[in-house]
Structure formats: structure tokens, C-alpha cells
mmCIF file of C-alpha atoms in Angstrom:
data_model
loop_
_atom_site.group_PDB
_atom_site.id
_atom_site.type_symbol
_atom_site.label_atom_id
_atom_site.label_comp_id
_atom_site.label_asym_id
_atom_site.label_seq_id
_atom_site.Cartn_x
_atom_site.Cartn_y
_atom_site.Cartn_z
ATOM 1 C CA UNK A 808 76.626 -15.649 56.831
ATOM 2 C CA UNK A 809 77.140 -17.181 60.270
ATOM 3 C CA UNK A 810 73.399 -17.509 60.599
ATOM 4 C CA UNK A 811 73.194 -19.629 57.444
ATOM 5 C CA UNK A 812 75.948 -21.945 58.645
ATOM 6 C CA UNK A 813 74.264 -22.353 62.036
ATOM 7 C CA UNK A 814 70.932 -23.186 60.435
ATOM 8 C CA UNK A 815 72.488 -25.757 58.117
ATOM 9 C CA UNK A 816 74.266 -27.396 61.023
ATOM 10 C CA UNK A 817 71.039 -27.477 63.014
ATOM 11 C CA UNK A 818 69.160 -29.170 60.150
ATOM 12 C CA UNK A 819 71.858 -31.788 59.683
ATOM 13 C CA UNK A 820 72.201 -32.324 63.441
ATOM 14 C CA UNK A 821 68.465 -32.998 63.662
ATOM 15 C CA UNK A 822 68.774 -35.514 60.824
ATOM 16 C CA UNK A 823 71.761 -37.192 62.494
ATOM 17 C CA UNK A 824 69.759 -37.624 65.681
ATOM 18 C CA UNK A 825 66.899 -39.256 63.780
ATOM 19 C CA UNK A 826 69.384 -41.428 61.872
ATOM 20 C CA UNK A 827 71.021 -42.710 65.035
ATOM 21 C CA UNK A 828 67.647 -43.522 66.600
ATOM 22 C CA UNK A 829 66.642 -45.430 63.462
ATOM 23 C CA UNK A 830 69.993 -47.231 63.367
ATOM 24 C CA UNK A 831 69.615 -48.311 66.995
ATOM 25 C CA UNK A 832 66.063 -49.539 66.374
ATOM 26 C CA UNK A 833 66.938 -51.543 63.257
ATOM 27 C CA UNK A 834 70.131 -52.950 64.760
ATOM 28 C CA UNK A 835 68.139 -54.192 67.749
ATOM 29 C CA UNK A 836 65.881 -56.173 65.413
ATOM 30 C CA UNK A 837 68.799 -57.475 63.327
ATOM 31 C CA UNK A 838 68.275 -55.368 60.199
ATOM 32 C CA UNK A 839 71.165 -53.693 58.361
ATOM 33 C CA UNK A 840 70.488 -50.789 55.984
ATOM 34 C CA UNK A 841 72.458 -50.395 52.747
ATOM 35 C CA UNK A 842 72.257 -46.861 51.317
ATOM 36 C CA UNK A 843 72.909 -46.774 47.547
ATOM 37 C CA UNK A 844 73.962 -43.442 46.010
ATOM 38 C CA UNK A 845 74.732 -42.658 42.378
ATOM 39 C CA UNK A 846 74.062 -40.342 39.479
ATOM 40 C CA UNK A 847 70.944 -41.011 37.375
ATOM 41 C CA UNK A 848 71.551 -43.725 34.810
ATOM 42 C CA UNK A 849 74.377 -45.455 36.671
ATOM 43 C CA UNK A 850 72.601 -48.818 36.473
ATOM 44 C CA UNK A 851 71.958 -49.185 40.203
ATOM 45 C CA UNK A 852 68.375 -50.390 39.728
ATOM 46 C CA UNK A 853 69.444 -53.148 37.335
ATOM 47 C CA UNK A 854 72.244 -54.199 39.661
ATOM 48 C CA UNK A 855 69.986 -54.093 42.721
ATOM 49 C CA UNK A 856 67.380 -56.268 40.999
ATOM 50 C CA UNK A 857 70.067 -58.909 40.439
ATOM 51 C CA UNK A 858 71.241 -58.714 44.058
ATOM 52 C CA UNK A 859 67.700 -58.958 45.440
ATOM 53 C CA UNK A 860 66.973 -61.959 43.217
ATOM 54 C CA UNK A 861 70.161 -63.671 44.367
ATOM 55 C CA UNK A 862 69.350 -62.932 48.012
ATOM 56 C CA UNK A 863 65.944 -64.543 47.600
ATOM 57 C CA UNK A 864 67.532 -67.588 45.976
ATOM 58 C CA UNK A 865 69.901 -67.884 48.944
ATOM 59 C CA UNK A 866 67.100 -67.506 51.437
ATOM 60 C CA UNK A 867 68.320 -64.155 52.772
ATOM 61 C CA UNK A 868 65.383 -62.025 54.014
ATOM 62 C CA UNK A 869 65.736 -58.755 52.075
ATOM 63 C CA UNK A 870 63.582 -55.754 51.232
ATOM 64 C CA UNK A 871 64.071 -52.605 49.183
ATOM 65 C CA UNK A 872 62.864 -49.026 49.315
ATOM 66 C CA UNK A 873 63.414 -46.916 46.224
ATOM 67 C CA UNK A 874 63.061 -43.132 46.023
ATOM 68 C CA UNK A 875 62.439 -40.966 42.972
ATOM 69 C CA UNK A 876 61.075 -37.528 42.202
ATOM 70 C CA UNK A 877 58.465 -39.100 39.921
ATOM 71 C CA UNK A 878 57.326 -42.421 38.363
ATOM 72 C CA UNK A 879 57.292 -45.869 39.898
ATOM 73 C CA UNK A 880 59.437 -47.494 37.227
ATOM 74 C CA UNK A 881 62.146 -48.611 39.612
ATOM 75 C CA UNK A 882 59.724 -50.217 42.081
ATOM 76 C CA UNK A 883 58.097 -52.195 39.270
ATOM 77 C CA UNK A 884 61.499 -53.490 38.177
ATOM 78 C CA UNK A 885 62.709 -54.327 41.676
ATOM 79 C CA UNK A 886 59.466 -56.127 42.538
ATOM 80 C CA UNK A 887 60.284 -58.707 39.857
ATOM 81 C CA UNK A 888 62.827 -60.112 42.312
ATOM 82 C CA UNK A 889 60.021 -61.222 44.626
ATOM 83 C CA UNK A 890 61.373 -59.131 47.514
ATOM 84 C CA UNK A 891 59.101 -56.698 49.392
ATOM 85 C CA UNK A 892 59.495 -53.302 47.704
ATOM 86 C CA UNK A 893 58.211 -49.837 48.567
ATOM 87 C CA UNK A 894 58.263 -46.786 46.289
ATOM 88 C CA UNK A 895 58.641 -43.296 47.728
ATOM 89 C CA UNK A 896 58.003 -40.244 45.569
ATOM 90 C CA UNK A 897 59.711 -37.142 46.918
ATOM 91 C CA UNK A 898 57.836 -34.488 44.912
ATOM 92 C CA UNK A 899 61.015 -32.706 43.893
ATOM 93 C CA UNK A 900 63.108 -33.204 47.025
ATOM 94 C CA UNK A 901 66.569 -34.263 45.873
ATOM 95 C CA UNK A 902 67.319 -36.719 48.693
ATOM 96 C CA UNK A 903 65.901 -38.896 51.434
ATOM 97 C CA UNK A 904 66.184 -37.938 55.099
ATOM 98 C CA UNK A 905 66.222 -40.219 58.126
ATOM 99 C CA UNK A 906 62.766 -39.259 59.404
ATOM 100 C CA UNK A 907 61.285 -39.929 55.954
ATOM 101 C CA UNK A 908 62.852 -43.370 55.801
ATOM 102 C CA UNK A 909 61.713 -44.233 59.316
ATOM 103 C CA UNK A 910 58.130 -43.238 58.596
ATOM 104 C CA UNK A 911 57.923 -45.381 55.486
ATOM 105 C CA UNK A 912 59.379 -48.418 57.230
ATOM 106 C CA UNK A 913 56.936 -48.227 60.117
ATOM 107 C CA UNK A 914 54.363 -51.004 59.783
ATOM 108 C CA UNK A 915 55.711 -52.155 56.413
ATOM 109 C CA UNK A 916 59.174 -53.655 56.831
ATOM 110 C CA UNK A 917 58.892 -57.403 57.569
ATOM 111 C CA UNK A 918 60.200 -58.220 61.044
ATOM 112 C CA UNK A 919 62.692 -60.822 59.832
ATOM 113 C CA UNK A 920 64.376 -58.526 57.270
ATOM 114 C CA UNK A 921 68.140 -59.027 57.394
ATOM 115 C CA UNK A 922 69.065 -56.452 54.752
ATOM 116 C CA UNK A 923 67.176 -53.368 53.662
ATOM 117 C CA UNK A 924 68.502 -51.807 50.456
ATOM 118 C CA UNK A 925 67.642 -48.123 50.048
ATOM 119 C CA UNK A 926 67.961 -46.808 46.498
ATOM 120 C CA UNK A 927 68.389 -43.093 47.135
ATOM 121 C CA UNK A 928 67.327 -40.329 44.746
ATOM 122 C CA UNK A 929 69.651 -40.248 41.750
ATOM 123 C CA UNK A 930 72.283 -37.575 42.299
ATOM 124 C CA UNK A 931 75.645 -37.283 44.026
ATOM 125 C CA UNK A 932 75.135 -33.939 45.777
ATOM 126 C CA UNK A 933 72.284 -33.662 48.302
ATOM 127 C CA UNK A 934 72.055 -37.336 49.381
ATOM 128 C CA UNK A 935 75.729 -37.333 50.349
ATOM 129 C CA UNK A 936 75.159 -35.128 53.398
ATOM 130 C CA UNK A 937 72.263 -37.070 54.917
ATOM 131 C CA UNK A 938 72.805 -40.080 57.152
ATOM 132 C CA UNK A 939 69.862 -42.487 56.866
ATOM 133 C CA UNK A 940 70.859 -44.700 59.752
ATOM 134 C CA UNK A 941 72.636 -47.001 57.304
ATOM 135 C CA UNK A 942 75.094 -49.734 58.193
ATOM 136 C CA UNK A 943 76.746 -49.533 54.788
ATOM 137 C CA UNK A 944 76.993 -46.621 52.343
ATOM 138 C CA UNK A 945 77.691 -47.594 48.728
ATOM 139 C CA UNK A 946 78.440 -45.209 45.868
ATOM 140 C CA UNK A 947 78.090 -46.452 42.300
ATOM 141 C CA UNK A 948 79.607 -44.923 39.166
ATOM 142 C CA UNK A 949 79.212 -46.206 35.621
ATOM 143 C CA UNK A 950 82.039 -46.370 33.116
ATOM 144 C CA UNK A 951 80.199 -43.822 30.983
ATOM 145 C CA UNK A 952 80.483 -41.088 33.635
ATOM 146 C CA UNK A 953 84.226 -40.492 33.338
ATOM 147 C CA UNK A 954 87.229 -41.034 35.571
ATOM 148 C CA UNK A 955 87.045 -37.647 37.303
ATOM 149 C CA UNK A 956 83.706 -38.144 39.092
ATOM 150 C CA UNK A 957 85.320 -38.854 42.498
ATOM 151 C CA UNK A 958 87.147 -35.506 42.277
ATOM 152 C CA UNK A 959 84.008 -33.647 41.205
ATOM 153 C CA UNK A 960 81.931 -35.175 43.996
ATOM 154 C CA UNK A 961 84.390 -35.642 46.870
ATOM 155 C CA UNK A 962 81.719 -35.723 49.587
ATOM 156 C CA UNK A 963 79.798 -38.604 48.031
ATOM 157 C CA UNK A 964 82.892 -40.664 47.269
ATOM 158 C CA UNK A 965 84.740 -39.532 50.384
ATOM 159 C CA UNK A 966 82.031 -40.883 52.696
ATOM 160 C CA UNK A 967 81.508 -44.149 50.802
ATOM 161 C CA UNK A 968 82.280 -47.414 52.565
ATOM 162 C CA UNK A 969 82.214 -49.270 49.244
ATOM 163 C CA UNK A 970 82.493 -48.052 45.635
ATOM 164 C CA UNK A 971 81.075 -50.028 42.712
ATOM 165 C CA UNK A 972 82.043 -49.513 39.075
ATOM 166 C CA UNK A 973 78.987 -50.393 36.955
ATOM 167 C CA UNK A 974 78.445 -51.276 33.282
ATOM 168 C CA UNK A 975 81.936 -52.723 32.983
ATOM 169 C CA UNK A 976 80.793 -54.723 29.942
ATOM 170 C CA UNK A 977 81.076 -51.511 27.871
ATOM 171 C CA UNK A 978 84.190 -50.090 29.530
ATOM 172 C CA UNK A 979 86.435 -50.721 26.538
ATOM 173 C CA UNK A 980 83.904 -49.340 24.073
ATOM 174 C CA UNK A 981 83.656 -46.005 25.905
ATOM 175 C CA UNK A 982 87.379 -45.748 26.623
ATOM 176 C CA UNK A 983 87.040 -45.905 30.410
ATOM 177 C CA UNK A 984 90.377 -45.518 32.225
ATOM 178 C CA UNK A 985 89.798 -47.715 35.268
ATOM 179 C CA UNK A 986 93.237 -47.097 36.759
ATOM 180 C CA UNK A 987 92.661 -43.329 36.719
ATOM 181 C CA UNK A 988 89.232 -43.751 38.283
ATOM 182 C CA UNK A 989 90.584 -45.935 41.074
ATOM 183 C CA UNK A 990 93.401 -43.481 41.717
ATOM 184 C CA UNK A 991 90.907 -40.619 42.005
ATOM 185 C CA UNK A 992 88.741 -42.615 44.407
ATOM 186 C CA UNK A 993 91.751 -43.232 46.633
ATOM 187 C CA UNK A 994 92.632 -39.527 46.583
ATOM 188 C CA UNK A 995 89.322 -38.645 48.274
ATOM 189 C CA UNK A 996 88.839 -41.870 50.258
ATOM 190 C CA UNK A 997 92.099 -43.732 50.905
ATOM 191 C CA UNK A 998 91.657 -47.448 51.429
ATOM 192 C CA UNK A 999 88.023 -47.774 50.353
ATOM 193 C CA UNK A 1000 87.290 -50.961 48.395
ATOM 194 C CA UNK A 1001 86.376 -50.597 44.700
ATOM 195 C CA UNK A 1002 84.607 -53.456 42.914
ATOM 196 C CA UNK A 1003 83.694 -54.113 39.264
ATOM 197 C CA UNK A 1004 80.100 -54.991 38.319
ATOM 198 C CA UNK A 1005 77.900 -55.396 35.272
ATOM 199 C CA UNK A 1006 74.206 -56.199 35.489
ATOM 200 C CA UNK A 1007 74.245 -57.195 31.821
ATOM 201 C CA UNK A 1008 77.194 -59.596 31.810
ATOM 202 C CA UNK A 1009 76.674 -60.620 35.478
ATOM 203 C CA UNK A 1010 80.248 -59.665 36.368
ATOM 204 C CA UNK A 1011 80.438 -59.082 40.101
ATOM 205 C CA UNK A 1012 76.984 -60.526 40.789
ATOM 206 C CA UNK A 1013 76.718 -61.196 44.513
ATOM 207 C CA UNK A 1014 79.634 -58.983 45.552
ATOM 208 C CA UNK A 1015 77.332 -56.277 46.906
ATOM 209 C CA UNK A 1016 75.195 -58.858 48.709
ATOM 210 C CA UNK A 1017 78.246 -60.558 50.228
ATOM 211 C CA UNK A 1018 79.690 -57.245 51.384
ATOM 212 C CA UNK A 1019 76.351 -56.227 52.903
ATOM 213 C CA UNK A 1020 76.026 -59.539 54.754
ATOM 214 C CA UNK A 1021 79.546 -59.188 56.163
ATOM 215 C CA UNK A 1022 78.654 -55.701 57.337
ATOM 216 C CA UNK A 1023 75.433 -56.968 58.902
ATOM 217 C CA UNK A 1024 77.311 -59.702 60.735
ATOM 218 C CA UNK A 1025 79.963 -57.329 62.083
ATOM 219 C CA UNK A 1026 79.822 -55.098 65.098
ATOM 220 C CA UNK A 1027 82.083 -52.301 63.900
ATOM 221 C CA UNK A 1028 80.857 -48.893 65.109
ATOM 222 C CA UNK A 1029 79.280 -46.603 62.543
ATOM 223 C CA UNK A 1030 80.480 -43.014 62.309
ATOM 224 C CA UNK A 1031 77.627 -40.579 61.620
ATOM 225 C CA UNK A 1032 77.923 -39.015 58.177
ATOM 226 C CA UNK A 1033 78.340 -35.391 59.206
ATOM 227 C CA UNK A 1034 81.096 -36.092 61.739
ATOM 228 C CA UNK A 1035 83.318 -37.557 59.031
ATOM 229 C CA UNK A 1036 84.824 -34.447 57.483
ATOM 230 C CA UNK A 1037 85.700 -34.256 53.815
ATOM 231 C CA UNK A 1038 88.181 -31.398 53.323
ATOM 232 C CA UNK A 1039 86.730 -28.387 51.571
ATOM 233 C CA UNK A 1040 83.129 -29.613 51.710
ATOM 234 C CA UNK A 1041 80.271 -27.236 52.264
ATOM 235 C CA UNK A 1042 76.650 -28.137 51.683
ATOM 236 C CA UNK A 1043 75.908 -26.777 48.213
ATOM 237 C CA UNK A 1044 72.308 -25.807 48.666
ATOM 238 C CA UNK A 1045 72.143 -24.672 52.257
ATOM 239 C CA UNK A 1046 69.628 -26.109 54.700
ATOM 240 C CA UNK A 1047 66.587 -28.066 53.617
ATOM 241 C CA UNK A 1048 64.334 -26.940 56.429
ATOM 242 C CA UNK A 1049 60.746 -26.780 55.290
ATOM 243 C CA UNK A 1050 58.967 -26.044 58.545
ATOM 244 C CA UNK A 1051 57.170 -28.287 61.022
ATOM 245 C CA UNK A 1052 54.966 -30.947 59.504
ATOM 246 C CA UNK A 1053 55.939 -30.189 55.916
ATOM 247 C CA UNK A 1054 57.003 -33.408 54.212
ATOM 248 C CA UNK A 1055 57.778 -33.975 50.585
ATOM 249 C CA UNK A 1056 57.451 -37.708 50.231
ATOM 250 C CA UNK A 1057 54.423 -39.821 49.424
ATOM 251 C CA UNK A 1058 53.579 -42.939 47.523
ATOM 252 C CA UNK A 1059 51.456 -43.724 44.478
ATOM 253 C CA UNK A 1060 50.149 -46.704 42.607
ATOM 254 C CA UNK A 1061 50.721 -47.240 38.873
ATOM 255 C CA UNK A 1062 49.214 -44.553 36.700
ATOM 256 C CA UNK A 1063 48.577 -42.140 39.563
ATOM 257 C CA UNK A 1064 49.795 -38.661 38.728
ATOM 258 C CA UNK A 1065 49.439 -35.278 40.414
ATOM 259 C CA UNK A 1066 50.065 -31.985 38.732
ATOM 260 C CA UNK A 1067 51.479 -28.760 40.160
ATOM 261 C CA UNK A 1068 49.971 -27.604 43.404
ATOM 262 C CA UNK A 1069 49.689 -31.056 44.958
ATOM 263 C CA UNK A 1070 50.815 -31.178 48.591
ATOM 264 C CA UNK A 1071 52.481 -34.499 49.229
ATOM 265 C CA UNK A 1072 51.523 -35.502 52.734
ATOM 266 C CA UNK A 1073 48.003 -36.780 51.914
ATOM 267 C CA UNK A 1074 47.498 -40.486 51.267
ATOM 268 C CA UNK A 1075 44.757 -42.591 49.640
ATOM 269 C CA UNK A 1076 44.642 -46.386 49.792
ATOM 270 C CA UNK A 1077 43.195 -48.451 46.965
ATOM 271 C CA UNK A 1078 43.166 -52.191 47.427
ATOM 272 C CA UNK A 1079 41.482 -52.717 44.048
ATOM 273 C CA UNK A 1080 41.701 -51.079 40.671
ATOM 274 C CA UNK A 1081 39.096 -48.385 40.068
ATOM 275 C CA UNK A 1082 38.525 -45.201 38.136
ATOM 276 C CA UNK A 1083 37.413 -41.699 39.060
ATOM 277 C CA UNK A 1084 34.911 -39.974 36.845
ATOM 278 C CA UNK A 1085 34.959 -36.352 35.740
ATOM 279 C CA UNK A 1086 34.812 -33.800 38.512
ATOM 280 C CA UNK A 1087 36.153 -36.159 41.180
ATOM 281 C CA UNK A 1088 37.995 -34.187 43.846
ATOM 282 C CA UNK A 1089 40.196 -35.196 46.756
ATOM 283 C CA UNK A 1090 39.439 -32.941 49.725
ATOM 284 C CA UNK A 1091 41.769 -32.317 52.588
ATOM 285 C CA UNK A 1092 45.220 -30.875 53.148
ATOM 286 C CA UNK A 1093 47.006 -33.289 50.852
ATOM 287 C CA UNK A 1094 45.597 -31.859 47.653
ATOM 288 C CA UNK A 1095 45.247 -28.397 46.222
ATOM 289 C CA UNK A 1096 41.642 -27.150 46.547
ATOM 290 C CA UNK A 1097 39.539 -28.114 43.568
ATOM 291 C CA UNK A 1098 42.163 -30.445 42.131
ATOM 292 C CA UNK A 1099 40.316 -32.854 39.830
ATOM 293 C CA UNK A 1100 41.013 -36.134 38.077
ATOM 294 C CA UNK A 1101 39.560 -36.773 34.663
ATOM 295 C CA UNK A 1102 37.906 -39.964 33.398
ATOM 296 C CA UNK A 1103 41.228 -41.501 32.405
ATOM 297 C CA UNK A 1104 42.577 -41.524 35.965
ATOM 298 C CA UNK A 1105 43.048 -45.123 37.138
ATOM 299 C CA UNK A 1106 44.437 -46.614 40.346
ATOM 300 C CA UNK A 1107 45.746 -50.131 39.838
ATOM 301 C CA UNK A 1108 46.249 -52.813 42.488
ATOM 302 C CA UNK A 1109 50.003 -52.435 42.453
ATOM 303 C CA UNK A 1110 52.773 -54.418 40.832
ATOM 304 C CA UNK A 1111 54.252 -56.336 43.721
ATOM 305 C CA UNK A 1112 55.054 -53.340 45.886
ATOM 306 C CA UNK A 1113 53.160 -51.348 48.479
ATOM 307 C CA UNK A 1114 50.580 -48.812 47.300
ATOM 308 C CA UNK A 1115 49.172 -46.784 50.187
ATOM 309 C CA UNK A 1116 46.910 -43.754 49.848
ATOM 310 C CA UNK A 1117 44.038 -43.727 52.340
ATOM 311 C CA UNK A 1118 43.392 -40.373 54.080
ATOM 312 C CA UNK A 1119 44.276 -40.844 57.726
ATOM 313 C CA UNK A 1120 45.694 -44.306 57.165
ATOM 314 C CA UNK A 1121 49.218 -44.778 58.533
ATOM 315 C CA UNK A 1122 51.902 -45.116 55.882
ATOM 316 C CA UNK A 1123 52.682 -48.746 55.211
ATOM 317 C CA UNK A 1124 49.522 -50.196 56.781
ATOM 318 C CA UNK A 1125 48.817 -52.207 53.661
ATOM 319 C CA UNK A 1126 50.303 -55.686 53.682
ATOM 320 C CA UNK A 1127 53.400 -56.111 51.493
ATOM 321 C CA UNK A 1128 52.702 -58.155 48.420
#
């Protein structure tokens, strides 16, 4: 048992070191990172699209990186704001880690970026334990999720620096008890600010952006995630240590799909739309031997966000669109 605890602590300590290095690097160039955590379906993509659009209208240099196990739906939606957007597919990994974020920013993030919004993988368990080098950690909860979510997920809410209630336009219809929710938030995180938002009605539009800009302008020290103890918390799944060089995240263009057996580290870049005929194979370590794509397999030029898949090409070497 002691061995398991030691290994978990070692994995998280390694992540914290990478997070602090990334934080120092981004702070030196004037970029603040906003880490957004929530359950699936909380409405964070819709809200983030509004905030990115508003930032662009105000002339604030922003960018967004969105992570999912599969599909590029969120990147397509966020790209409508006109901000630089990058999609990361984690191939089943339930969270982002600092080294993954750093690798995907390298060569892609515009130098003048003031705010980088990171839409983490949708769940309130694994992402809560991993510091990404963020300046601001935001947890979102929709009115449809119930008032007890802060008590069920005390690590996520307990480490939040801002809590957003989403979909407030339907709060009355679903019988949401906002007072009970706020009370439960304060039980696990006394003093944290809780704000109301609705992407549909536009309630609270700009509050997240304003809060992020105030954070970016401040110099308050950031406490690494794992040094801020939430009573009774233990990591639910043990360590996520997958061995040297084994990464889960990679990026795809629209319509690009890999089946079981695909190893995620390989990349292919496609500046123009094209198709692969029957029997086409991708050699190399990033694909299972003999993996083929049929005649319907198409790589498109992207939808306003980075699409990077060339073998041997550094992640993010394609210009942001």
C-alpha cells in the first residue's frame, strides 16, 4: 500500500514540476492560463465561445486549447469566435497534464497571447489533481447537475479559484436550489466567488473574461494544486504513469478517425483536403501495423483551428488559422 502512495506522489510531483516550469515561461511572456473544469454537458464550450468572441471584440489577444477523448466538435465551435484554437484528442486519457499542454503550445501559441483558455476533458475527478501551470482555475456546474455536486466532488470545487453556475436560464424549470448549491460550495471552499452565467440568455457574459484579466494583471502567488490539501482527498484512480515516451494525446483534422490499436504519438500534416484510397497504410510507431483507411477517409483543411499530422513534424508547426 505504501508503494502505491509513493508512486502516486511521484507522478503528481513530476507533473507539478512541469507545471511550474510552464507557468514561469508563460508568465515571463505575459500569458495567463485559465483552466476550465466541469462535468460533460455543463455548457462550458458555449460559454467559452461567448467569452472568446467578446475578448476579440475588445481587442484582447486570446487563444483556446480544448481537450476531448474523441471528436473535434468543440474546436469547430470555438473557432467561430475568430480566436486561435487547437484541438487535442487524448485517446481515452481522462485529463490533461502539464507536459502535454506545454508540448501543444510550443510553436503554436501566438507570442502576444494575453489569455489562454484551456477547456479540460469533461469530468470532475482526474483533472482536479493535475496542475497545468494555470493562473486561474475555474469550475463550472450547470443547474441541471444538482446542488450536491460540490460535496460529491470536493477536490474539484475545493481547489477552484472561481465557480460558475451555468444554464441559469432554466434554473427555475429544473427546480435548482441556488442557495443550497452556494452553501455547499462554501463548505468545501470557504470564500470562493460564485457567479451566475447563461450562454443562451447572455447572463453573466464577460464575467469570466473580466475575472481572468484581473488575474492576469495581478501578481498574487499561485499555490501548486497538490500542495493545497482538501481534507479526505485521495486520488481515485492511482497514478497515471504510462512509461517513458508514452503519450496519449494527438490531434486530428475533421473526419479523421482511428480505430482500436492506434498509438497516439504519431502525427500527419495535411495542408489541403485529400483522400486515401483502399489499402493505404500509415507506417511507423504511431499506427498499429497494417492499419488501413478505406476510400471514404478524408482529411479536410481544418475549420479555423490547427490540424497537424506530419510524421516527424513538431506539434504546432502549422500556422494558426
